[in-house]
CSV table of C-alpha atoms in Angstrom, one decimal:
chain,number,residue,atom,x,y,z
A,1,MET,CA,-86.0,-127.3,111.0
A,2,ILE,CA,-85.0,-130.8,112.3
A,3,ARG,CA,-85.3,-129.8,115.9
A,4,LYS,CA,-88.9,-128.5,115.2
A,5,LEU,CA,-89.8,-131.8,113.5
A,6,LEU,CA,-88.4,-133.8,116.5
A,7,ARG,CA,-90.4,-131.6,118.9
A,8,ARG,CA,-93.6,-132.3,117.0
A,9,VAL,CA,-92.9,-136.1,117.0
A,10,PHE,CA,-91.8,-136.5,120.6
A,11,ARG,CA,-93.4,-133.7,122.5
A,12,ARG,CA,-95.9,-134.6,125.2
A,13,GLU,CA,-99.5,-133.6,124.8
A,14,PRO,CA,-100.2,-130.4,126.8
A,15,ALA,CA,-102.3,-130.9,129.8
A,16,ALA,CA,-104.8,-128.4,128.4
A,17,ALA,CA,-105.4,-130.7,125.3
A,18,THR,CA,-105.9,-133.7,127.6
A,19,ALA,CA,-108.4,-131.8,129.7
A,20,VAL,CA,-110.3,-130.6,126.6
A,21,ARG,CA,-110.6,-134.1,125.2
A,22,ALA,CA,-112.0,-135.2,128.5
A,23,ILE,CA,-114.9,-132.7,128.3
A,24,GLU,CA,-118.3,-134.4,128.0
A,25,PRO,CA,-120.6,-132.3,125.9
A,26,ALA,CA,-124.3,-131.9,126.5
A,27,VAL,CA,-126.3,-133.7,123.9
A,28,ILE,CA,-129.5,-131.6,123.7
A,29,PRO,CA,-132.6,-133.2,122.1
A,30,LEU,CA,-135.1,-131.6,119.7
A,31,ALA,CA,-137.6,-131.0,122.5
A,32,GLN,CA,-135.2,-128.6,124.2
A,33,HIS,CA,-133.6,-126.7,121.2
A,34,GLY,CA,-136.5,-126.8,118.7
A,35,ILE,CA,-134.5,-127.2,115.5
A,36,THR,CA,-136.0,-129.7,113.1
A,37,ARG,CA,-133.9,-131.0,110.1
A,38,ASP,CA,-136.4,-129.4,107.6
A,39,ARG,CA,-135.4,-125.9,108.9
A,40,ILE,CA,-131.8,-126.6,107.7
A,41,SER,CA,-130.8,-125.6,104.2
A,42,PRO,CA,-131.2,-128.6,101.8
A,43,ALA,CA,-127.6,-128.0,100.6
A,44,ALA,CA,-126.2,-128.1,104.2
A,45,ARG,CA,-128.2,-131.3,104.9
A,46,ARG,CA,-126.8,-132.9,101.8
A,47,VAL,CA,-123.2,-132.0,102.7
A,48,CYS,CA,-123.6,-133.5,106.2
A,49,SER,CA,-125.2,-136.7,105.0
A,50,THR,CA,-122.6,-137.2,102.3
A,51,LEU,CA,-119.8,-136.8,104.9
A,52,GLN,CA,-121.5,-139.2,107.3
A,53,GLU,CA,-122.2,-141.8,104.6
A,54,ALA,CA,-118.4,-141.7,103.8
A,55,GLY,CA,-117.6,-142.5,107.4
A,56,PHE,CA,-116.8,-138.9,108.6
A,57,LYS,CA,-118.6,-136.7,111.0
A,58,GLY,CA,-120.6,-133.8,109.7
A,59,PHE,CA,-122.4,-131.1,111.6
A,60,VAL,CA,-124.0,-127.7,110.9
A,61,VAL,CA,-122.0,-125.4,113.1
A,62,GLY,CA,-121.8,-122.0,114.6
A,63,GLY,CA,-123.9,-119.0,113.6
A,64,ALA,CA,-126.7,-121.0,111.8
A,65,VAL,CA,-127.3,-123.1,114.8
A,66,ARG,CA,-127.2,-120.1,117.1
A,67,ASP,CA,-129.7,-118.1,114.9
A,68,LEU,CA,-132.1,-121.0,114.6
A,69,ILE,CA,-132.3,-121.4,118.3
A,70,ALA,CA,-132.8,-117.6,118.7
A,71,GLY,CA,-135.7,-117.7,116.1
A,72,ILE,CA,-133.7,-116.0,113.3
A,73,THR,CA,-133.4,-117.3,109.8
A,74,PRO,CA,-129.7,-117.9,109.0
A,75,LYS,CA,-128.1,-116.1,106.1
A,76,ASP,CA,-125.7,-119.0,105.4
A,77,TYR,CA,-124.7,-122.3,106.7
A,78,ASP,CA,-121.3,-123.7,107.8
A,79,VAL,CA,-120.4,-127.4,108.3
A,80,ALA,CA,-117.7,-128.8,110.5
A,81,THR,CA,-116.1,-132.3,110.0
A,82,ASP,CA,-113.2,-134.5,110.9
A,83,ALA,CA,-112.4,-135.0,107.2
A,84,THR,CA,-109.4,-133.1,105.9
A,85,PRO,CA,-109.9,-130.4,103.2
A,86,GLU,CA,-108.5,-132.8,100.6
A,87,GLN,CA,-111.0,-135.6,101.7
A,88,VAL,CA,-113.9,-133.1,101.6
A,89,ARG,CA,-112.9,-132.0,98.1
A,90,ASP,CA,-112.8,-135.6,96.8
A,91,LEU,CA,-116.4,-136.1,98.0
A,92,PHE,CA,-117.9,-133.2,96.2
A,93,ARG,CA,-117.5,-132.6,92.5
A,94,ARG,CA,-118.3,-128.8,92.7
A,95,SER,CA,-115.9,-127.9,95.5
A,96,ARG,CA,-112.6,-126.1,96.0
A,97,ILE,CA,-110.1,-125.5,98.8
A,98,ILE,CA,-109.6,-121.9,99.6
A,99,GLY,CA,-107.5,-119.9,102.1
A,100,ARG,CA,-104.0,-119.9,103.5
A,101,ARG,CA,-104.4,-118.8,107.1
A,102,PHE,CA,-107.4,-121.2,107.5
A,103,ARG,CA,-107.8,-123.8,104.8
A,104,ILE,CA,-111.5,-124.5,104.2
A,105,VAL,CA,-113.6,-126.0,101.4
A,106,HIS,CA,-116.4,-124.3,99.5
A,107,VAL,CA,-119.0,-126.8,98.4
A,108,MET,CA,-121.3,-125.4,95.7
A,109,SER,CA,-124.9,-126.7,95.6
A,110,GLY,CA,-127.2,-124.8,93.2
A,111,PRO,CA,-127.1,-121.2,94.3
A,112,GLU,CA,-125.8,-122.0,97.7
A,113,THR,CA,-122.2,-122.2,98.9
A,114,ILE,CA,-121.6,-124.3,102.0
A,115,GLU,CA,-118.3,-123.5,103.9
A,116,VAL,CA,-116.8,-126.8,105.3
A,117,SER,CA,-114.1,-126.6,107.9
A,118,THR,CA,-112.0,-129.3,109.5
A,119,PHE,CA,-112.0,-129.6,113.3
A,120,ARG,CA,-109.0,-127.6,114.5
A,121,ALA,CA,-106.6,-128.5,117.2
A,122,LEU,CA,-105.6,-126.3,120.2
A,123,GLN,CA,-102.8,-123.9,119.9
A,124,SER,CA,-99.3,-125.1,120.6
A,125,GLU,CA,-95.8,-123.7,120.7
A,126,ASP,CA,-95.6,-124.2,116.9
A,127,THR,CA,-98.6,-122.1,116.1
A,128,HIS,CA,-97.6,-119.3,113.8
A,129,THR,CA,-98.5,-115.9,115.4
A,130,ASP,CA,-97.3,-112.3,115.1
A,131,GLU,CA,-95.7,-110.3,117.9
A,132,HIS,CA,-99.2,-109.3,119.2
A,133,GLY,CA,-100.4,-112.9,119.4
A,134,ARG,CA,-102.6,-112.8,116.3
A,135,ILE,CA,-102.7,-116.3,114.6
A,136,LEU,CA,-101.3,-116.1,111.1
A,137,ALA,CA,-101.7,-119.8,110.1
A,138,ASP,CA,-103.9,-122.4,111.6
A,139,ASN,CA,-104.1,-125.7,109.7
A,140,VAL,CA,-103.5,-128.3,112.4
A,141,TRP,CA,-106.4,-130.7,112.7
A,142,GLY,CA,-107.9,-131.9,116.0
A,143,THR,CA,-110.9,-133.3,117.7
A,144,GLN,CA,-114.4,-132.0,117.9
A,145,ALA,CA,-113.9,-131.0,121.5
A,146,GLU,CA,-110.7,-129.1,120.6
A,147,ASP,CA,-112.6,-127.4,117.7
A,148,ALA,CA,-115.3,-126.3,120.1
A,149,THR,CA,-112.8,-124.8,122.5
A,150,ARG,CA,-111.0,-123.0,119.6
A,151,ARG,CA,-114.3,-121.2,118.6
A,152,ASP,CA,-114.7,-117.6,119.9
A,153,PHE,CA,-118.0,-117.5,121.9
A,154,THR,CA,-120.0,-120.2,123.6
A,155,ILE,CA,-123.1,-119.4,121.5
A,156,ASN,CA,-121.0,-120.2,118.4
A,157,ALA,CA,-119.6,-123.5,119.7
A,158,LEU,CA,-122.8,-125.4,118.9
A,159,TYR,CA,-123.0,-128.4,116.5
A,160,PHE,CA,-126.3,-129.7,115.0
A,161,ASP,CA,-126.6,-133.2,113.6
A,162,PRO,CA,-129.4,-133.3,111.0
A,163,SER,CA,-129.5,-137.1,111.1
A,164,THR,CA,-130.4,-137.2,114.8
A,165,GLU,CA,-131.8,-133.6,115.3
A,166,THR,CA,-129.5,-133.2,118.3
A,167,VAL,CA,-127.3,-130.2,119.3
A,168,ILE,CA,-123.8,-130.9,120.7
A,169,ASP,CA,-122.9,-128.2,123.2
A,170,TYR,CA,-119.5,-128.2,124.8
A,171,HIS,CA,-119.5,-124.8,126.6
A,172,HIS,CA,-123.1,-124.1,127.8
A,173,GLY,CA,-123.8,-122.1,124.6
A,174,VAL,CA,-127.5,-122.9,124.5
A,175,GLY,CA,-127.9,-121.9,128.2
A,176,ASP,CA,-126.0,-118.6,127.6
A,177,LEU,CA,-128.2,-117.9,124.6
A,178,LYS,CA,-131.4,-118.3,126.6
A,179,GLN,CA,-129.9,-116.3,129.5
A,180,LYS,CA,-129.1,-113.5,127.0
A,181,THR,CA,-125.3,-113.5,127.9
A,182,LEU,CA,-122.4,-113.4,125.5
A,183,ARG,CA,-119.4,-115.2,127.0
A,184,ILE,CA,-116.0,-115.8,125.3
A,185,ILE,CA,-114.4,-119.2,125.5
A,186,GLY,CA,-111.1,-119.1,127.4
A,187,ASP,CA,-109.1,-116.1,128.5
A,188,PRO,CA,-110.6,-113.0,126.8
A,189,VAL,CA,-107.3,-111.1,126.4
A,190,THR,CA,-105.6,-114.1,124.8
A,191,ARG,CA,-108.6,-114.8,122.5
A,192,TYR,CA,-108.8,-111.1,121.4
A,193,ARG,CA,-105.1,-111.1,120.7
A,194,GLU,CA,-105.4,-114.3,118.6
A,195,ASP,CA,-108.0,-112.5,116.4
A,196,PRO,CA,-108.8,-108.9,117.2
A,197,VAL,CA,-111.9,-109.0,114.9
A,198,ARG,CA,-113.5,-111.0,117.7
A,199,MET,CA,-114.0,-107.7,119.5
A,200,LEU,CA,-116.1,-106.5,116.6
A,201,ARG,CA,-118.0,-109.7,116.5
A,202,ALA,CA,-118.8,-109.4,120.2
A,203,VAL,CA,-120.4,-106.0,119.6
A,204,ARG,CA,-122.3,-107.2,116.5
A,205,MET,CA,-123.7,-110.3,118.0
A,206,ALA,CA,-124.7,-108.6,121.3
A,207,ALA,CA,-126.6,-105.9,119.3
A,208,LYS,CA,-128.1,-108.4,116.9
A,209,LEU,CA,-129.3,-110.9,119.5
A,210,GLY,CA,-130.0,-108.5,122.4
A,211,LEU,CA,-127.3,-110.0,124.6
A,212,ILE,CA,-125.4,-108.6,127.5
A,213,ILE,CA,-121.6,-108.9,127.0
A,214,ASP,CA,-120.2,-110.8,130.0
A,215,PRO,CA,-118.0,-108.4,132.1
A,216,ALA,CA,-114.9,-110.5,131.6
A,217,ALA,CA,-115.3,-110.4,127.8
A,218,ARG,CA,-116.3,-106.7,127.8
A,219,LYS,CA,-113.5,-105.2,130.0
A,220,PRO,CA,-110.5,-105.8,127.6
A,221,ILE,CA,-112.2,-104.5,124.5
A,222,LEU,CA,-111.4,-100.8,125.0
A,223,GLU,CA,-107.8,-101.6,126.2
A,224,LEU,CA,-107.1,-103.8,123.1
A,225,ALA,CA,-109.0,-101.8,120.4
A,226,GLU,CA,-105.6,-100.7,118.9
A,227,LEU,CA,-104.9,-104.3,117.9
A,228,LEU,CA,-107.4,-103.7,115.1
A,229,GLU,CA,-104.7,-101.7,113.4
A,230,ASN,CA,-102.9,-105.0,112.7
A,231,VAL,CA,-105.8,-106.6,111.0
A,232,PRO,CA,-105.6,-106.7,107.2
A,233,PRO,CA,-107.9,-104.0,105.7
A,234,ALA,CA,-109.8,-106.6,103.6
A,235,ARG,CA,-110.8,-108.6,106.7
A,236,LEU,CA,-111.8,-105.4,108.5
A,237,PHE,CA,-113.9,-104.3,105.6
A,238,ASP,CA,-115.7,-107.7,105.4
A,239,GLU,CA,-116.5,-107.5,109.2
A,240,MET,CA,-117.6,-103.9,109.0
A,241,LEU,CA,-119.9,-104.8,106.1
A,242,LYS,CA,-121.5,-107.6,108.1
A,243,LEU,CA,-122.0,-105.3,111.0
A,244,LEU,CA,-123.7,-102.6,108.9
A,245,THR,CA,-125.9,-105.0,106.9
A,246,SER,CA,-126.9,-107.1,109.9
A,247,GLY,CA,-130.3,-105.4,110.1
A,248,HIS,CA,-129.2,-104.0,113.5
A,249,ALA,CA,-126.7,-101.4,112.2
A,250,VAL,CA,-128.1,-98.6,114.5
A,251,ALA,CA,-127.8,-100.8,117.6
A,252,CYS,CA,-124.3,-102.1,116.5
A,253,LEU,CA,-123.0,-98.6,115.9
A,254,LYS,CA,-124.2,-97.3,119.2
A,255,GLN,CA,-122.6,-100.3,120.8
A,256,LEU,CA,-119.4,-99.6,118.9
A,257,LEU,CA,-119.4,-96.0,120.2
A,258,ALA,CA,-120.0,-97.2,123.7
A,259,GLU,CA,-117.1,-99.6,123.5
A,260,GLY,CA,-114.8,-97.0,121.9
A,261,LEU,CA,-114.1,-99.3,118.9
A,262,HIS,CA,-115.2,-96.8,116.2
A,263,LYS,CA,-112.0,-94.8,116.6
A,264,GLY,CA,-109.8,-97.6,115.2
A,265,LEU,CA,-112.4,-98.9,112.7
A,266,LEU,CA,-113.8,-95.9,110.8
A,267,PRO,CA,-111.6,-92.9,111.6
A,268,LEU,CA,-113.8,-90.6,109.5
A,269,LEU,CA,-116.8,-91.6,111.5
A,270,ASP,CA,-115.6,-89.5,114.4
A,271,VAL,CA,-115.6,-86.4,112.1
A,272,ILE,CA,-119.1,-87.2,110.8
A,273,LEU,CA,-120.6,-87.8,114.2
A,274,GLU,CA,-119.2,-84.5,115.6
A,275,GLN,CA,-121.2,-82.6,113.0
A,276,PRO,CA,-124.9,-82.1,114.0
A,277,MET,CA,-126.0,-82.3,110.3
A,278,GLY,CA,-123.7,-85.2,109.6
A,279,GLU,CA,-124.9,-87.2,112.6
A,280,ARG,CA,-128.5,-86.9,111.6
A,281,PHE,CA,-127.7,-88.0,108.1
A,282,VAL,CA,-125.7,-91.1,109.2
A,283,TRP,CA,-128.5,-92.3,111.6
A,284,LEU,CA,-131.1,-91.8,108.9
A,285,ALA,CA,-129.0,-93.9,106.4
A,286,LEU,CA,-128.4,-96.7,109.0
A,287,GLU,CA,-132.1,-96.8,109.9
A,288,ASN,CA,-133.0,-97.0,106.2
A,289,THR,CA,-130.5,-99.9,105.8
A,290,ASP,CA,-131.9,-101.7,108.8
A,291,GLU,CA,-135.5,-101.4,107.5
A,292,ARG,CA,-134.4,-102.8,104.1
A,293,VAL,CA,-132.6,-105.7,105.6
A,294,ARG,CA,-135.5,-106.7,107.8
A,295,ALA,CA,-137.9,-106.4,104.9
A,296,GLY,CA,-135.7,-108.8,102.8
A,297,LYS,CA,-134.8,-106.0,100.3
A,298,PRO,CA,-131.3,-105.8,98.8
A,299,VAL,CA,-128.8,-103.4,100.3
A,300,SER,CA,-126.1,-101.6,98.3
A,301,PRO,CA,-122.7,-101.4,100.1
A,302,GLY,CA,-121.7,-98.6,97.8
A,303,PHE,CA,-124.8,-96.5,98.8
A,304,LEU,CA,-124.2,-97.3,102.5
A,305,PHE,CA,-120.5,-96.2,102.5
A,306,ALA,CA,-121.4,-93.2,100.4
A,307,THR,CA,-123.6,-92.0,103.2
A,308,LEU,CA,-121.0,-92.7,105.9
A,309,LEU,CA,-118.3,-90.7,104.1
A,310,TRP,CA,-120.4,-88.0,102.5
A,311,HIS,CA,-119.9,-85.2,104.9
A,312,GLU,CA,-116.1,-85.7,104.9
A,313,ALA,CA,-116.2,-85.5,101.1
A,314,LEU,CA,-118.5,-82.5,101.3
A,315,ALA,CA,-116.2,-80.6,103.7
A,316,ASN,CA,-113.2,-81.4,101.4
A,317,TRP,CA,-115.1,-80.2,98.3
A,318,GLU,CA,-116.2,-77.0,100.0
A,319,ALA,CA,-112.6,-76.3,101.1
A,320,ARG,CA,-111.3,-76.8,97.6
A,321,LYS,CA,-114.0,-74.5,96.1
A,322,ALA,CA,-113.1,-71.8,98.7
A,323,ARG,CA,-109.5,-72.0,97.4
A,324,GLY,CA,-110.7,-71.2,93.9
A,325,GLU,CA,-110.7,-74.6,92.4
A,326,PRO,CA,-113.3,-75.3,89.6
A,327,ASN,CA,-116.5,-76.8,90.9
A,328,GLN,CA,-116.4,-80.2,89.1
A,329,ALA,CA,-112.7,-80.7,89.4
A,330,ALA,CA,-112.8,-79.9,93.1
A,331,LEU,CA,-115.5,-82.5,93.6
A,332,PHE,CA,-113.7,-85.3,91.9
A,333,ASP,CA,-110.4,-84.5,93.7
A,334,ALA,CA,-112.3,-84.4,97.0
A,335,MET,CA,-113.8,-87.8,96.3
A,336,SER,CA,-110.5,-89.4,95.5
A,337,GLU,CA,-108.8,-88.0,98.5
A,338,VAL,CA,-111.5,-89.1,101.0
A,339,LEU,CA,-111.6,-92.7,99.6
A,340,ASP,CA,-107.8,-92.9,99.5
A,341,GLN,CA,-107.6,-92.0,103.2
A,342,GLN,CA,-110.3,-94.6,104.0
A,343,ALA,CA,-108.4,-97.3,102.1
A,344,GLU,CA,-105.7,-97.2,104.7
A,345,LYS,CA,-108.1,-98.8,107.2
A,346,LEU,CA,-110.8,-100.5,105.1
A,347,ALA,CA,-110.1,-102.2,101.8
A,348,ILE,CA,-113.1,-100.9,100.0
A,349,THR,CA,-113.3,-102.8,96.6
A,350,ARG,CA,-113.0,-101.0,93.3
A,351,LYS,CA,-116.6,-101.8,92.5
A,352,ILE,CA,-117.9,-100.2,95.7
A,353,SER,CA,-115.6,-97.2,95.3
A,354,ALA,CA,-116.9,-96.7,91.8
A,355,ASP,CA,-120.5,-96.9,93.1
A,356,ILE,CA,-119.7,-94.3,95.8
A,357,LYS,CA,-118.2,-91.9,93.3
A,358,GLU,CA,-121.2,-92.2,90.9
A,359,ILE,CA,-123.7,-91.4,93.7
A,360,TRP,CA,-121.6,-88.4,94.9
A,361,ALA,CA,-121.0,-87.1,91.3
A,362,LEU,CA,-124.7,-87.0,90.7
A,363,GLN,CA,-125.5,-84.7,93.6
A,364,PRO,CA,-124.5,-81.3,91.9
A,365,ARG,CA,-126.6,-82.3,88.9
A,366,PHE,CA,-129.8,-82.3,91.1
A,367,GLU,CA,-129.3,-78.5,91.5
A,368,ARG,CA,-130.0,-77.9,87.8
A,369,ARG,CA,-133.8,-78.0,87.2
A,370,ALA,CA,-133.9,-76.0,84.0
A,371,GLY,CA,-133.4,-76.8,80.3
A,372,LYS,CA,-132.4,-80.3,79.2
A,373,ALA,CA,-130.3,-81.1,82.3
A,374,PRO,CA,-133.2,-82.7,84.3
A,375,PHE,CA,-134.2,-84.9,81.4
A,376,ARG,CA,-130.7,-86.1,80.9
A,377,LEU,CA,-130.3,-86.9,84.6
A,378,LEU,CA,-133.4,-89.1,84.6
A,379,GLU,CA,-131.7,-91.2,81.9
A,380,GLN,CA,-128.7,-92.0,84.1
A,381,PRO,CA,-128.5,-95.7,85.2
A,382,ARG,CA,-127.7,-94.6,88.8
A,383,TYR,CA,-130.4,-92.0,88.9
A,384,ARG,CA,-132.5,-93.9,91.5
A,385,ALA,CA,-129.6,-94.3,93.9
A,386,GLY,CA,-128.6,-90.7,93.4
A,387,TYR,CA,-132.2,-89.6,94.2
A,388,ASP,CA,-132.4,-91.8,97.3
A,389,PHE,CA,-129.2,-90.2,98.5
A,390,LEU,CA,-130.6,-86.7,97.7
A,391,ARG,CA,-133.7,-87.5,99.7
A,392,LEU,CA,-131.6,-88.5,102.8
A,393,ARG,CA,-129.8,-85.2,102.5
A,394,ALA,CA,-133.1,-83.4,102.5
A,395,LEU,CA,-134.6,-85.3,105.4
A,396,SER,CA,-131.5,-84.6,107.5
A,397,GLY,CA,-131.9,-80.9,106.8
A,398,GLU,CA,-128.9,-80.4,104.5
A,399,LEU,CA,-131.2,-79.4,101.6
A,400,PRO,CA,-134.8,-78.0,101.4
A,401,ILE,CA,-137.2,-81.0,101.3
A,402,GLU,CA,-138.9,-79.2,98.4
A,403,VAL,CA,-135.9,-80.1,96.2
A,404,ALA,CA,-136.4,-83.8,96.8
A,405,ASP,CA,-140.1,-83.5,96.3
A,406,TRP,CA,-139.7,-81.7,93.0
A,407,TRP,CA,-137.5,-84.5,91.6
A,408,ASN,CA,-139.9,-87.1,92.8
A,409,ASN,CA,-142.8,-85.4,91.1
A,410,PHE,CA,-140.7,-84.7,88.0
A,411,ALA,CA,-139.8,-88.3,87.6
A,412,ASP,CA,-143.4,-89.5,88.0
A,413,ALA,CA,-144.9,-86.8,85.6
A,414,ASN,CA,-145.7,-87.5,82.0
A,415,PRO,CA,-143.3,-86.0,79.4
A,416,ASP,CA,-145.6,-83.2,78.5
A,417,SER,CA,-146.1,-82.1,82.1
A,418,ARG,CA,-142.4,-82.1,82.8
A,419,GLU,CA,-141.8,-79.1,80.5
A,420,THR,CA,-144.1,-76.9,82.6
A,421,MET,CA,-142.4,-78.0,85.9
A,422,LEU,CA,-138.9,-76.7,85.0
A,423,VAL,CA,-137.5,-74.1,87.3
A,424,PRO,CA,-135.7,-71.2,85.7
A,425,ASP,CA,-132.0,-70.9,86.5
A,426,GLN,CA,-131.7,-67.6,88.3
A,427,ASP,CA,-127.9,-67.4,87.9
A,428,ALA,CA,-128.1,-68.1,84.1
A,429,ALA,CA,-130.8,-65.5,83.8
A,430,ALA,CA,-128.7,-62.9,85.5
A,431,LYS,CA,-125.9,-63.5,83.1
A,432,LYS,CA,-128.1,-62.9,80.1
A,433,ARG,CA,-129.5,-59.6,81.2
A,434,ARG,CA,-129.8,-57.2,78.4
A,435,ARG,CA,-126.9,-54.9,78.1
A,436,ARG,CA,-127.5,-51.2,77.6
A,437,ARG,CA,-126.9,-49.9,74.1
A,438,ARG,CA,-123.9,-47.6,73.9
A,439,LYS,CA,-124.4,-44.2,72.3
A,440,PRO,CA,-122.4,-43.5,69.1
A,441,ALA,CA,-119.2,-41.5,69.8
A,442,GLY,CA,-119.7,-37.8,69.5
A,443,GLY,CA,-123.4,-37.9,70.1
A,444,ASP,CA,-126.1,-36.5,67.6
A,445,THR,CA,-125.1,-33.9,65.0
A,446,ALA,CA,-127.2,-30.8,64.2
A,447,ALA,CA,-128.7,-30.6,60.7
């Protein structure tokens, strides 16, 4: 412990750190990047101005700057500063420090939450990593130049100053964005080992922004894909959710398949895509999600993952019924088994798991179109999600489209008309066939 402290006090600064500090960034004016301060979230502007008025630096950073230059409206805003997390917290009444691996501050402003991070230093021999090189703790503060070098891709190492409307660019990120190239900062193998999730981000950003992944950044992805197994399931789930709800899920998934990353990410996806029926179903679901995101409509993670995992659950259910298990019990056991298997890779939350199960559990009920069952199903809170799921099944060819059309018409009909639309249950009718009257024992007697 004492030796480590002495090394920190007396060690010489690495040559790399000296070289990074000597980098002169490009200061790009408004005329070249096109971002005016009024395009920045008022909350993000307020955070930057409060930091600057207190004597600190404050920049909108990363994805928001990248998206604005690309003509895309950012989903959220991050701010980078030279203030420590404690100093940031002291400046904002509604704020809190979160995280262990990376300590950051969440500043709440109305409905918005601005993520504020302190400039991070370059890695050193004291950086806490695992045996694969993944960084486990990173709370050593540095300069803006070091922070830019620590970021993953050049297009994410961009800093926008709302007060001057300039972009600070240390690694030719604006040029790469305009040249439609995704380049990683530093040695790709080292950077992927530091954080394997960067491989997923590379695919997501390339698909979202229409970029070509630089050959040097592309080559190691397939070789290092197994490192994703060391990523905590919760982080992997968050990144997967971002990918699937990016508005470019179809392009992202095709890119994932091309890079071979899907095998370590969603193991059940291989099974689904190998089934002609399941493949059609998945693509329809992802196209539907993309359309909703681009139209500004809400997307349900539960519905999305229900579609991705449905054919695995369906196969499990059918196998259980073939073994003689009761229909309803077989379905619920199949649902639990599939979701438990998936939890080994993706930490799907309890809320989302519950949504998935509700949507799946409704599907057998759509088969009953006689008696009171259809009326009771319409009253279910999750009816609409269940129906949308049913329609995807029909569009993919799993069910006759007439079934989905019937339910759509039944839901829109007035109460009196619904009675006339009911479809007799053939199985139930067969069970109620009139039995033959048995003759009395001994037959008729003569008078």
